[in-house]
CSV table of C-alpha atoms in Angstrom, one decimal:
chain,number,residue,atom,x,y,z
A,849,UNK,CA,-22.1,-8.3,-15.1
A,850,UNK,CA,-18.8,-7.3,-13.4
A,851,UNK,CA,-16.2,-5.7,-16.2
A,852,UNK,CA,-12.4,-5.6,-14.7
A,853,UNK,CA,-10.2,-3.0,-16.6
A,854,UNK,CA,-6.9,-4.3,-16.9
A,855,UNK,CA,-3.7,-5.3,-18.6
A,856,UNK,CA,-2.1,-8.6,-18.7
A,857,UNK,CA,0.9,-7.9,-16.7
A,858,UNK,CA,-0.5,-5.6,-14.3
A,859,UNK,CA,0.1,-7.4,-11.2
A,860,UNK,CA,-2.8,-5.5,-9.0
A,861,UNK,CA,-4.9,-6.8,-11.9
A,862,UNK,CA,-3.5,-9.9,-11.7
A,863,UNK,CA,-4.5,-10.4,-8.1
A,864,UNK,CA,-8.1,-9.4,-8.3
A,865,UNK,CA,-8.7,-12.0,-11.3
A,866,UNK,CA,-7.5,-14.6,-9.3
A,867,UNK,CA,-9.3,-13.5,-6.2
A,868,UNK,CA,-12.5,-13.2,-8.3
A,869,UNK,CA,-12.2,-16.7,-9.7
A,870,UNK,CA,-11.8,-17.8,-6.1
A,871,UNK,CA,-14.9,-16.3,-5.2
A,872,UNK,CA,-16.8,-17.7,-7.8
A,873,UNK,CA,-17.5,-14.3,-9.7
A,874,UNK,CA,-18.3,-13.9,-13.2
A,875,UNK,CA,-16.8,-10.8,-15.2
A,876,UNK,CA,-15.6,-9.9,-18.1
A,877,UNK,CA,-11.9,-8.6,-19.1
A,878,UNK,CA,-11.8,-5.1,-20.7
A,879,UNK,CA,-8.2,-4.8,-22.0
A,880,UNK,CA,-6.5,-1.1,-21.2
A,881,UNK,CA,-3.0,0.1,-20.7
A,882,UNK,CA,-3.1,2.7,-17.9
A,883,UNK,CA,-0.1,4.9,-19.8
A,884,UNK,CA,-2.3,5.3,-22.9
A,885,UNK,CA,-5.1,7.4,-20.5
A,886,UNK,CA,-7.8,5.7,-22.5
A,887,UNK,CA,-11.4,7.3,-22.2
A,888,UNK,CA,-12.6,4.1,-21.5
A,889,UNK,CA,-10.8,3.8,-18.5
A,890,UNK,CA,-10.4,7.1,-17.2
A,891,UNK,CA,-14.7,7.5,-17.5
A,892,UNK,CA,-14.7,5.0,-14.9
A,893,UNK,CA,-11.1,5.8,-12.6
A,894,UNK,CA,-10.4,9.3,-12.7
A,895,UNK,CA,-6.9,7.8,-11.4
A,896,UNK,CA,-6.3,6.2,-14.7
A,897,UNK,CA,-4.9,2.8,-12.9
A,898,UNK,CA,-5.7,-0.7,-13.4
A,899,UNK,CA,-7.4,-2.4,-11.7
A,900,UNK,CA,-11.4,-0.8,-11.8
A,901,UNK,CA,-13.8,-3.3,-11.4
A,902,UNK,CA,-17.1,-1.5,-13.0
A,903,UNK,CA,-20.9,-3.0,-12.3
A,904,UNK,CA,-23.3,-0.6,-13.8
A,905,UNK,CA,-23.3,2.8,-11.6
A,906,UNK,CA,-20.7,0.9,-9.2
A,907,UNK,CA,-17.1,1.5,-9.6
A,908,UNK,CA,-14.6,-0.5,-7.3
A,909,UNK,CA,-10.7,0.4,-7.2
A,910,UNK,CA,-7.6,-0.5,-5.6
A,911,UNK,CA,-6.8,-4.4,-5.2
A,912,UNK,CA,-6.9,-4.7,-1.6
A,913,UNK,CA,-10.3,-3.1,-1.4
A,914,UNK,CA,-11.6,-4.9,-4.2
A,915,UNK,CA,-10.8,-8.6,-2.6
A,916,UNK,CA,-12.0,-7.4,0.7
A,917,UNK,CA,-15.7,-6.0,-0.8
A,918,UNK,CA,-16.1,-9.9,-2.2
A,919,UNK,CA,-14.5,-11.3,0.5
A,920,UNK,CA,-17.7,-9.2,2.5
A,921,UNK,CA,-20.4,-9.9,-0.1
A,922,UNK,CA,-19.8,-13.4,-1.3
A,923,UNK,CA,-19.7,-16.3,1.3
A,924,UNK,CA,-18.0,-19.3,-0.7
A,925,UNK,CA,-13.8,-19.4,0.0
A,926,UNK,CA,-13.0,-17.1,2.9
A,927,UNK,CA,-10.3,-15.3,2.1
A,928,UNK,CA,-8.9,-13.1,5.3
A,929,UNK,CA,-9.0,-15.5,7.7
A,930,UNK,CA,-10.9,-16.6,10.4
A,931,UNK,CA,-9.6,-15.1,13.7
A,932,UNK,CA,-9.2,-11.2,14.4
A,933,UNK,CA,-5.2,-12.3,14.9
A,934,UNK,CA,-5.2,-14.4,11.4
A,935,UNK,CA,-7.0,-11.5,9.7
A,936,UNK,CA,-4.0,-8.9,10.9
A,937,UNK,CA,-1.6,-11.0,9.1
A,938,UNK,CA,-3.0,-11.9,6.3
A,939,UNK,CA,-3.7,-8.1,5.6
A,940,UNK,CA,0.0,-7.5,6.7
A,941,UNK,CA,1.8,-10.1,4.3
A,942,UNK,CA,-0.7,-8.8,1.3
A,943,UNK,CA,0.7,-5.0,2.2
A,944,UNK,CA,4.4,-6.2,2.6
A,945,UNK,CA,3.8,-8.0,-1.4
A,946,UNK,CA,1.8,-5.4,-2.3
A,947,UNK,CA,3.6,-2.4,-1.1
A,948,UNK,CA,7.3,-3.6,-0.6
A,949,UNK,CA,7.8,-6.2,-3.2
A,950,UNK,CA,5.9,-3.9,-5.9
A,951,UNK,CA,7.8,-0.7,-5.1
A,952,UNK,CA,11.6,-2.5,-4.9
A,953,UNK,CA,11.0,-5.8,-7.7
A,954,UNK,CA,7.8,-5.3,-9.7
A,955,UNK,CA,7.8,-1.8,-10.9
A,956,UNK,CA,11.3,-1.2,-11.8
A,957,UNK,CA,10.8,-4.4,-13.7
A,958,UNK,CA,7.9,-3.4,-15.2
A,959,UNK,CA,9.8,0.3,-15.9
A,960,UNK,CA,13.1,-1.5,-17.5
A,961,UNK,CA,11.3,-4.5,-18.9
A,962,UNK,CA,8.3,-3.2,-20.3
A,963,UNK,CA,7.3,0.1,-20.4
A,964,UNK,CA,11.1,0.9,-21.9
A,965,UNK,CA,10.7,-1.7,-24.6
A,966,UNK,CA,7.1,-1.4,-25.6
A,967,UNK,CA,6.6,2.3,-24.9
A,968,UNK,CA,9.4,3.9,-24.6
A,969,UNK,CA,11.8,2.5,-26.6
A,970,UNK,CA,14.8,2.9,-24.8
A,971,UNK,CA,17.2,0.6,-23.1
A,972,UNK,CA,16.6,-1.0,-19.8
A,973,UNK,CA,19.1,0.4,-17.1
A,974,UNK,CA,21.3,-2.6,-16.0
A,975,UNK,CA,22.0,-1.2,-12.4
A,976,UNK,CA,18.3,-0.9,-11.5
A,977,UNK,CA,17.5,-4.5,-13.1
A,978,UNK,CA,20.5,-5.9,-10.4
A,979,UNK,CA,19.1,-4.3,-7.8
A,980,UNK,CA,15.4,-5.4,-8.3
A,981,UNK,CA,16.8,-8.9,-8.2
A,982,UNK,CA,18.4,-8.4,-5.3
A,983,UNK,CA,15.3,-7.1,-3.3
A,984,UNK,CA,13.7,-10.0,-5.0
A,985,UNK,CA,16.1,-12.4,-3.5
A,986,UNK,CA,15.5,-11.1,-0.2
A,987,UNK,CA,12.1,-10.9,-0.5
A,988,UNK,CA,11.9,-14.7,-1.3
A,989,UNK,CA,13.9,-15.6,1.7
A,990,UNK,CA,11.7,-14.2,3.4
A,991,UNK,CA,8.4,-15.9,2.0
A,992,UNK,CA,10.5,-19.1,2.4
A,993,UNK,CA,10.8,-18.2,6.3
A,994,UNK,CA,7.0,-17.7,6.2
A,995,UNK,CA,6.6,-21.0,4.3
A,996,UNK,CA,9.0,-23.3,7.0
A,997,UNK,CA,6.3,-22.5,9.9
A,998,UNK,CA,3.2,-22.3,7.9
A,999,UNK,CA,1.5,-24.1,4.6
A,1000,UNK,CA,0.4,-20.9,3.4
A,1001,UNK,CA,2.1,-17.3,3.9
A,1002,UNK,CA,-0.5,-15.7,6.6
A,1003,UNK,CA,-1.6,-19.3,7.9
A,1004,UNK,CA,-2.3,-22.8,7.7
A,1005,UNK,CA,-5.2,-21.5,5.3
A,1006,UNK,CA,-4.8,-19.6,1.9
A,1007,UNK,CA,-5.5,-16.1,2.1
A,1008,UNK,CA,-5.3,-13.0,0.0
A,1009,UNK,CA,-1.7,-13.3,1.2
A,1010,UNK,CA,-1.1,-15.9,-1.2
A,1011,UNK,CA,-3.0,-13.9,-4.0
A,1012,UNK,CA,-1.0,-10.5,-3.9
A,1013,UNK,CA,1.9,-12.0,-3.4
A,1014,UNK,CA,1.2,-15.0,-6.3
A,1015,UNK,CA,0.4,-11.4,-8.1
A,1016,UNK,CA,3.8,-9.7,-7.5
A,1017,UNK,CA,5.7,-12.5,-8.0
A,1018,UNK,CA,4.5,-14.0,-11.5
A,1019,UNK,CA,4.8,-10.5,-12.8
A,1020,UNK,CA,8.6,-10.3,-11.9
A,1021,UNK,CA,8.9,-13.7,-12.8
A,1022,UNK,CA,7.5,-13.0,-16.6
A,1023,UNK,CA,10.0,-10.6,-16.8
A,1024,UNK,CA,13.2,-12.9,-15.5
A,1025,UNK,CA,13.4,-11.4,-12.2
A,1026,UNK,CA,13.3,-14.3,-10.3
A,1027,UNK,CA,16.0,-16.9,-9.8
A,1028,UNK,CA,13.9,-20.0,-7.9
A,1029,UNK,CA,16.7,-21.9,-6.8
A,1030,UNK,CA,17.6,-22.3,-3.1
A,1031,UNK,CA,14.0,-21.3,-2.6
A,1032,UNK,CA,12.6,-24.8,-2.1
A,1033,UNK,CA,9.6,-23.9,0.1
A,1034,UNK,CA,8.7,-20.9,-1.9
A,1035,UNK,CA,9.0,-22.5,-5.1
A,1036,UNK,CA,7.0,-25.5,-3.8
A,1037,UNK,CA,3.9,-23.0,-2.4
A,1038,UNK,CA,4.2,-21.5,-6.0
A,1039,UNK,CA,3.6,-24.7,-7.8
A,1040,UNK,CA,0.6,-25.1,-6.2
A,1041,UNK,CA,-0.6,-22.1,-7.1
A,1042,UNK,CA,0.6,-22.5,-10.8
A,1043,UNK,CA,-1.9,-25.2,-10.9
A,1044,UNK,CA,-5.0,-23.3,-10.6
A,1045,UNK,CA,-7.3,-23.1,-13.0
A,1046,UNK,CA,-7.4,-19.4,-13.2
A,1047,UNK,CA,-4.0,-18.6,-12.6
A,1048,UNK,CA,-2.8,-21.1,-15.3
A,1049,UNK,CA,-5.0,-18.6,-17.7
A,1050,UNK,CA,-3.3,-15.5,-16.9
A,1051,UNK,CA,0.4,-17.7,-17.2
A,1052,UNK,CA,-1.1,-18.3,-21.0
A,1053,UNK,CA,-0.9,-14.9,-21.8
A,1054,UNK,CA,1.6,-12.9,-23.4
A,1055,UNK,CA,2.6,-9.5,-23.8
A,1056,UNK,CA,3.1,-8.6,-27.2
A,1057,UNK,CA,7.2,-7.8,-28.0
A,1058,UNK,CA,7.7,-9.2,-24.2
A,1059,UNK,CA,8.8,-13.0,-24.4
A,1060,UNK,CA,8.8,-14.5,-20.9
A,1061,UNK,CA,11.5,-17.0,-19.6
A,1062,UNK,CA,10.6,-21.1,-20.6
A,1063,UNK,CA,10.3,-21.5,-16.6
A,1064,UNK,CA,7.8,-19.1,-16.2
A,1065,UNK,CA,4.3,-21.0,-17.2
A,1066,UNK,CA,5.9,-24.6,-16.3
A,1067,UNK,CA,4.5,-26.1,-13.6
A,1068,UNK,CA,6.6,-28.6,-13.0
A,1069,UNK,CA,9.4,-25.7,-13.3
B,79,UNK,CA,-1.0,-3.0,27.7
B,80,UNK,CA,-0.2,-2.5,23.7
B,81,UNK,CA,3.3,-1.0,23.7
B,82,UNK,CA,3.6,1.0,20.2
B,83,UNK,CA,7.1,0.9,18.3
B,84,UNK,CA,6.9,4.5,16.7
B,85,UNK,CA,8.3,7.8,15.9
B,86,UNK,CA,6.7,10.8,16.0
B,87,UNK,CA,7.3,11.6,12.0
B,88,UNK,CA,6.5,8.8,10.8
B,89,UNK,CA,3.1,8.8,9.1
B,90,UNK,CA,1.8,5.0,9.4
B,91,UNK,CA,2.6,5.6,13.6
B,92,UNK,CA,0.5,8.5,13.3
B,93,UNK,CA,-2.7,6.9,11.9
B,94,UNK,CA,-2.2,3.8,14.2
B,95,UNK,CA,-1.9,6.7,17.2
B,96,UNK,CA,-5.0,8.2,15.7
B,97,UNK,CA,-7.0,5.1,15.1
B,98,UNK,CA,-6.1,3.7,18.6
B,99,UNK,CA,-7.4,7.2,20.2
B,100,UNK,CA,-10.6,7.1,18.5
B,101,UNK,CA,-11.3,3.5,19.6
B,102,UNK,CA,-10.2,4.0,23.4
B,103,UNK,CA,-6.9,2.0,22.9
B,104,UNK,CA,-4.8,2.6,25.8
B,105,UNK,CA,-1.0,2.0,25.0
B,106,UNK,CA,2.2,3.1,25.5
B,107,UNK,CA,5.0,4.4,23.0
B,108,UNK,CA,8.5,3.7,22.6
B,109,UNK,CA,10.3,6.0,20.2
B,110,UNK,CA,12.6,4.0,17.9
B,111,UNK,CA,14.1,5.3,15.2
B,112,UNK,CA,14.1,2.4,12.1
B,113,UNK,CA,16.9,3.9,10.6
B,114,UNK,CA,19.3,3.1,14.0
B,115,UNK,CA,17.9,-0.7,13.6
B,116,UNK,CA,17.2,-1.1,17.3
B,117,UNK,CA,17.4,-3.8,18.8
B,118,UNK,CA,14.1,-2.9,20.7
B,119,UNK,CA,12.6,-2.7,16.9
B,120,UNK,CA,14.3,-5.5,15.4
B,121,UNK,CA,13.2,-8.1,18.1
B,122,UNK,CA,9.1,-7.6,18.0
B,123,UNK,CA,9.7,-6.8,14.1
B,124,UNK,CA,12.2,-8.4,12.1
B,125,UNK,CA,11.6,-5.8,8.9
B,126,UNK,CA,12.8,-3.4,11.3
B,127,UNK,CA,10.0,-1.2,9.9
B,128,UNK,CA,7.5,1.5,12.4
B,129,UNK,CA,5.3,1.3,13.0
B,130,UNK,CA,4.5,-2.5,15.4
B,131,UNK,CA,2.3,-2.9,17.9
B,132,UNK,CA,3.0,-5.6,20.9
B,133,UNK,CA,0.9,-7.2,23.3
B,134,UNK,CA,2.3,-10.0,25.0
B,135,UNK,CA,3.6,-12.7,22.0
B,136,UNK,CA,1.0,-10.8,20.2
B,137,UNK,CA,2.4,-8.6,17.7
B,138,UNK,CA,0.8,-6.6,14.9
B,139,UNK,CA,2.5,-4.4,12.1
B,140,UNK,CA,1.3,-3.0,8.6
B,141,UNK,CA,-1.1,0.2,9.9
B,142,UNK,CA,-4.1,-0.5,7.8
B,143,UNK,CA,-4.3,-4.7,9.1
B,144,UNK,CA,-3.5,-2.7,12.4
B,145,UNK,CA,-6.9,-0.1,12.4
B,146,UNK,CA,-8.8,-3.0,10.6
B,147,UNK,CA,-7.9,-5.5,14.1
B,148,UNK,CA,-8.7,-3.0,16.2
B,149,UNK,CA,-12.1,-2.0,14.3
B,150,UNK,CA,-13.5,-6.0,14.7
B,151,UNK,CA,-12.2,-6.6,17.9
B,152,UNK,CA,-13.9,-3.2,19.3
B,153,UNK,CA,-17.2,-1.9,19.1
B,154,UNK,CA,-16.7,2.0,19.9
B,155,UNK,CA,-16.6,4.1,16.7
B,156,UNK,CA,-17.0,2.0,13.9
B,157,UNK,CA,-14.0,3.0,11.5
B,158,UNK,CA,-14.3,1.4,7.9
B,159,UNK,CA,-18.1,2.2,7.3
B,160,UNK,CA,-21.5,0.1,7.7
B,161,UNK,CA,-22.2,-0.7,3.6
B,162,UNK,CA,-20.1,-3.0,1.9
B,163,UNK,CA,-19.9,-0.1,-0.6
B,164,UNK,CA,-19.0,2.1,1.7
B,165,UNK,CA,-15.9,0.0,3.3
B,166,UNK,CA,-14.6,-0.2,-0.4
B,167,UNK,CA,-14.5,3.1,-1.0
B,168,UNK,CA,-13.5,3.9,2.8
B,169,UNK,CA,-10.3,1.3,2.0
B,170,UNK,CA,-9.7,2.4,-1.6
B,171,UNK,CA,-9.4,6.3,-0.4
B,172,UNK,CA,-6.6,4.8,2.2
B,173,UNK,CA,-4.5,2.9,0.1
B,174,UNK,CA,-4.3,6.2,-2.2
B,175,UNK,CA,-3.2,8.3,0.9
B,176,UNK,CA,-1.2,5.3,2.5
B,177,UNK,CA,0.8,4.2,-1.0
B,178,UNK,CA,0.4,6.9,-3.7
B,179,UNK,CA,0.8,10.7,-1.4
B,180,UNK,CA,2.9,8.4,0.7
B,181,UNK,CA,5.0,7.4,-2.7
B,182,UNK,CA,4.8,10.9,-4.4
B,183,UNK,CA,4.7,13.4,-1.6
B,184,UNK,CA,5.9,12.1,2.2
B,185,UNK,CA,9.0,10.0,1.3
B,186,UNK,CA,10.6,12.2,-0.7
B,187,UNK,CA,9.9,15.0,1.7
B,188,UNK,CA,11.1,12.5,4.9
B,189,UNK,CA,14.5,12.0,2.9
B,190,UNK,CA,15.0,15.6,1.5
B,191,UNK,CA,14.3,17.7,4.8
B,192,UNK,CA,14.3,15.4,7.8
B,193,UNK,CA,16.5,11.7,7.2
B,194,UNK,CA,19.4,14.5,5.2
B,195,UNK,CA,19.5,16.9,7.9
B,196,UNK,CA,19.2,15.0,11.1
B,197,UNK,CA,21.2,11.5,9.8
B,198,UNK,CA,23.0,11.8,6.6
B,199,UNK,CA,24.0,15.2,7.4
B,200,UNK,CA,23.3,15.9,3.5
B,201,UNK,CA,21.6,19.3,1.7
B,202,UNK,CA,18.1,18.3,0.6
B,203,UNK,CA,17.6,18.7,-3.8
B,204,UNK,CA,15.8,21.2,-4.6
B,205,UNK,CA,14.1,19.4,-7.7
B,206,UNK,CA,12.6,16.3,-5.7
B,207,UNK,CA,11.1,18.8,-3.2
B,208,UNK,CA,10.0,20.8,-6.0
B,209,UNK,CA,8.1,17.4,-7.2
B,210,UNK,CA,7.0,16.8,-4.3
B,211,UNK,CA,5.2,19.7,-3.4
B,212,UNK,CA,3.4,20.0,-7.2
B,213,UNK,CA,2.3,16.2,-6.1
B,214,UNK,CA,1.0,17.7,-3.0
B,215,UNK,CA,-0.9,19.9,-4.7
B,216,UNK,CA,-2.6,17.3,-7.4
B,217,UNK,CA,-3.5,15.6,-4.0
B,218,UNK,CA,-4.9,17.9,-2.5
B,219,UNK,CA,-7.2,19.2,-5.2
B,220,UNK,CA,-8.6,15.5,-5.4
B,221,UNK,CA,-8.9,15.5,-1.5
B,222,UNK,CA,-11.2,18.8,-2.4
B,223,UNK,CA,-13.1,17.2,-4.7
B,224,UNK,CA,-13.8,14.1,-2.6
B,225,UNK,CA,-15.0,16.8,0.4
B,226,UNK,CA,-17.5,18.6,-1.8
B,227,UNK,CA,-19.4,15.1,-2.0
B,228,UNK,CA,-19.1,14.6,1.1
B,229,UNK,CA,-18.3,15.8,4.6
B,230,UNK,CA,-15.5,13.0,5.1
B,231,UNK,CA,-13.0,11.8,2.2
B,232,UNK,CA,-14.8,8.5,2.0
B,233,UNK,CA,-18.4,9.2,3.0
B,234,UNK,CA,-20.7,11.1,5.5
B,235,UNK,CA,-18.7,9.8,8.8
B,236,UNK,CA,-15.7,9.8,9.4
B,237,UNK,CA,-12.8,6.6,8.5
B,238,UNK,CA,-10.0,5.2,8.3
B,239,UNK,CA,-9.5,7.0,5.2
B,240,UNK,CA,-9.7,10.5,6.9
B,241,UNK,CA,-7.1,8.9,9.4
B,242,UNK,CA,-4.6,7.7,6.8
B,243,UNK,CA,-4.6,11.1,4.8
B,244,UNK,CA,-4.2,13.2,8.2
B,245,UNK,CA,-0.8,11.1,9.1
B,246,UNK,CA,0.6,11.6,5.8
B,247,UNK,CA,-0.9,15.4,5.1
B,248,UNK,CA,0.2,16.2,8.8
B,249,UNK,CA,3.9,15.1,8.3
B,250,UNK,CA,4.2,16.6,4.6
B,251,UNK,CA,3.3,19.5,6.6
B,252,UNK,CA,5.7,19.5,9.3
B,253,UNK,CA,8.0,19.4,6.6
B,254,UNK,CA,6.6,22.7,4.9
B,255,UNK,CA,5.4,20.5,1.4
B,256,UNK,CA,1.9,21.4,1.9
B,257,UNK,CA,0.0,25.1,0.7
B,258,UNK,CA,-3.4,25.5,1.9
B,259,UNK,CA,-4.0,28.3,0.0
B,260,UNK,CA,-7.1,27.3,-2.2
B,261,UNK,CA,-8.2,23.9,-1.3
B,262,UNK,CA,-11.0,25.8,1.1
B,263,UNK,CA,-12.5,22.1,1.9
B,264,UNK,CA,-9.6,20.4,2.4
B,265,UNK,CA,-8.6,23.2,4.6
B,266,UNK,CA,-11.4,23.0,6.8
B,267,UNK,CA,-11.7,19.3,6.8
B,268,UNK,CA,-8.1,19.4,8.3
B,269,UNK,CA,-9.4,22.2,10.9
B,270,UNK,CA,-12.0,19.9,12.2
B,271,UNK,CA,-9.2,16.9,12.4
B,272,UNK,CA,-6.9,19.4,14.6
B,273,UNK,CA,-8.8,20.3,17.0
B,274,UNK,CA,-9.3,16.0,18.1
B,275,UNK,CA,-7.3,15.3,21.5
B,276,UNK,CA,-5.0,12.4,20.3
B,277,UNK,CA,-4.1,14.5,16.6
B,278,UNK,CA,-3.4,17.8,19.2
B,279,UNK,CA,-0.8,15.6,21.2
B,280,UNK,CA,0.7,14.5,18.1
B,281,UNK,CA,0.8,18.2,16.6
B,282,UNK,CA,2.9,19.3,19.6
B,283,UNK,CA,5.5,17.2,19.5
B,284,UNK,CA,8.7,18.1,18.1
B,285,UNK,CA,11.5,16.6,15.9
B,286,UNK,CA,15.0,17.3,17.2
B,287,UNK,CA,16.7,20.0,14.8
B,288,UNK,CA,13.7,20.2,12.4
B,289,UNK,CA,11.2,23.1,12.9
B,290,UNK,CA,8.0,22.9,11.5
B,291,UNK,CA,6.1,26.0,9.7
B,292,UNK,CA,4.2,28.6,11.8
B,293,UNK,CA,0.9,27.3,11.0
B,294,UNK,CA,1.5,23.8,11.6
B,295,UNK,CA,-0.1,23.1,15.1
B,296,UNK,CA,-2.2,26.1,14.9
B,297,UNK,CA,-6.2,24.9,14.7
B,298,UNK,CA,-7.1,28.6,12.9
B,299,UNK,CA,-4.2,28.6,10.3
């Protein structure tokens, strides 16, 4: 039995749960928070990060490697695409949401939003919170451009595109960093998503002190 | 021909330039600089970001969906490993060189020493270079004890992971972050990366009005 190490608003954990539940794989959640360096996970990521994805002696990290090892071993739901050409983007979009949406949105969110409040105890910094949702802004207009020429963001088929970004996005979105309107065919492709099964679990969760907006979990929002 | 969008400092041209060598890739490069927002750049990739590859209406950006294209699509020198397993941990070891040395050690060191003195015209901090070279070091201890496991950071042949942390390890050098002194593996590991063709070319060019350390291009250092 797979265990995935990981907290609820960790949104590289987020992205291999819903990849997993694409793919039809069983596993269970072991709850850790990376800034408490818990033995648990640390025995089996020397990195201390979420996610690891542990199976007996096997040890699986980072997100992107994670959804392409099932994507390898387990037939049902292709994932990256069928052509070499289709493959390139897909893998491009997932770095843009996974690199640039995470280093300019997501973790100063998480940094402000979060980790001040439920670790730190300080006072988020106003100036960083407007310029996250600024590069959040931008970064939707550009899905939206992806969105006009295709039904998904690498393709007419969804891909782990959709998954890191869906990620990203509903992390940032928990923690009011995302304004939807004027976004029509973003906000569209993420209603879609809202409605599966597994991501409508991980929308059910809450961190505890962190209340997210009434939007967030709607999905008729 | 593939016509690569690239400068010579920048660490995601240099694996692409390293990848492409090692699978035959004939191409051509055109120095662009992202900062200036060239047209040139702009037009074949709207995030204005190095490095893209054109071919035709074909174009491909991101430099791991890049060196994942050109490993399906050609046979010679398999890049990403033969085991499942293996690609995981060949693609996990990338992304930590590619987002987290990138993150920790390269960027700062690419806006302290080389986007300060040759565009902003600025003095470089002395505490974020400090930083970065401590994070070098971290690095490079857990580069050492991936390579006395194994003969390549990811496994017994060489990857894309040994390409990924070359670009970024070879521009931190250039820009005098890195000391070899007692990483012996890691050392030599980088002695038998040297002394490839495609890496020499690279090693001997030159960044107008930044000078890189004696040893930098020398294969005995």
């Amino acid at each position: 039995m797979w265990r995935l190490y990981q907290f609820s608003l960790c949104p590289f954990s987020r992205a291999v749960r819903l990849g997993l539940a694409e793919k039809g794989v069983v596993f269970e959640l072991v709850e850790v928070f990376p800034w408490e360096r818990s033995e648990a996970l640390t025995r089996v990521n020397p990195a201390a990060q979420t996610p690891a994805l542990e199976n007996g002696a096997l040890v699986l990290a980072d997100s992107a490697a994670i959804l392409e090892y099932f994507d390898e071993t387990v037939d049902r739901s292709p994932l990256i695409g069928a052509s070499a050409v289709g493959r390139a983007e897909a893998r491009r979009v997932s770095a843009w949401f996974r690199e640039r949406f995470y280093a300019e949105v997501t973790a100063p969110l998480m940094r402000e939003r979060m980790w001040k409040r439920v670790v730190a105890r300080q006072m988020p910094d106003g100036r960083v919170i407007r310029e996250a949702a600024r590069a959040a802004e931008a970064h939707l207009q550009y899905a939206e451009s992806l969105l006009l020429e295709n039904r998904w963001l690498a393709g007419p088929t969804f891909s782990v595109a959709d998954i890191h970004a869906a990620a990203q996005i509903s992390v940032a979105d928990y923690l009011a960093g995302i304004d939807w309107a004027g976004h029509p065919q973003a906000r569209q492709w993420y209603q879609a998503l809202k409605s599966r099964p597994a991501f409508r679990v991980i929308l059910g969760e809450r961190m505890e002190g962190i209340r997210p907006p009434a939007h967030y979990d709607d999905p008729d929002f």
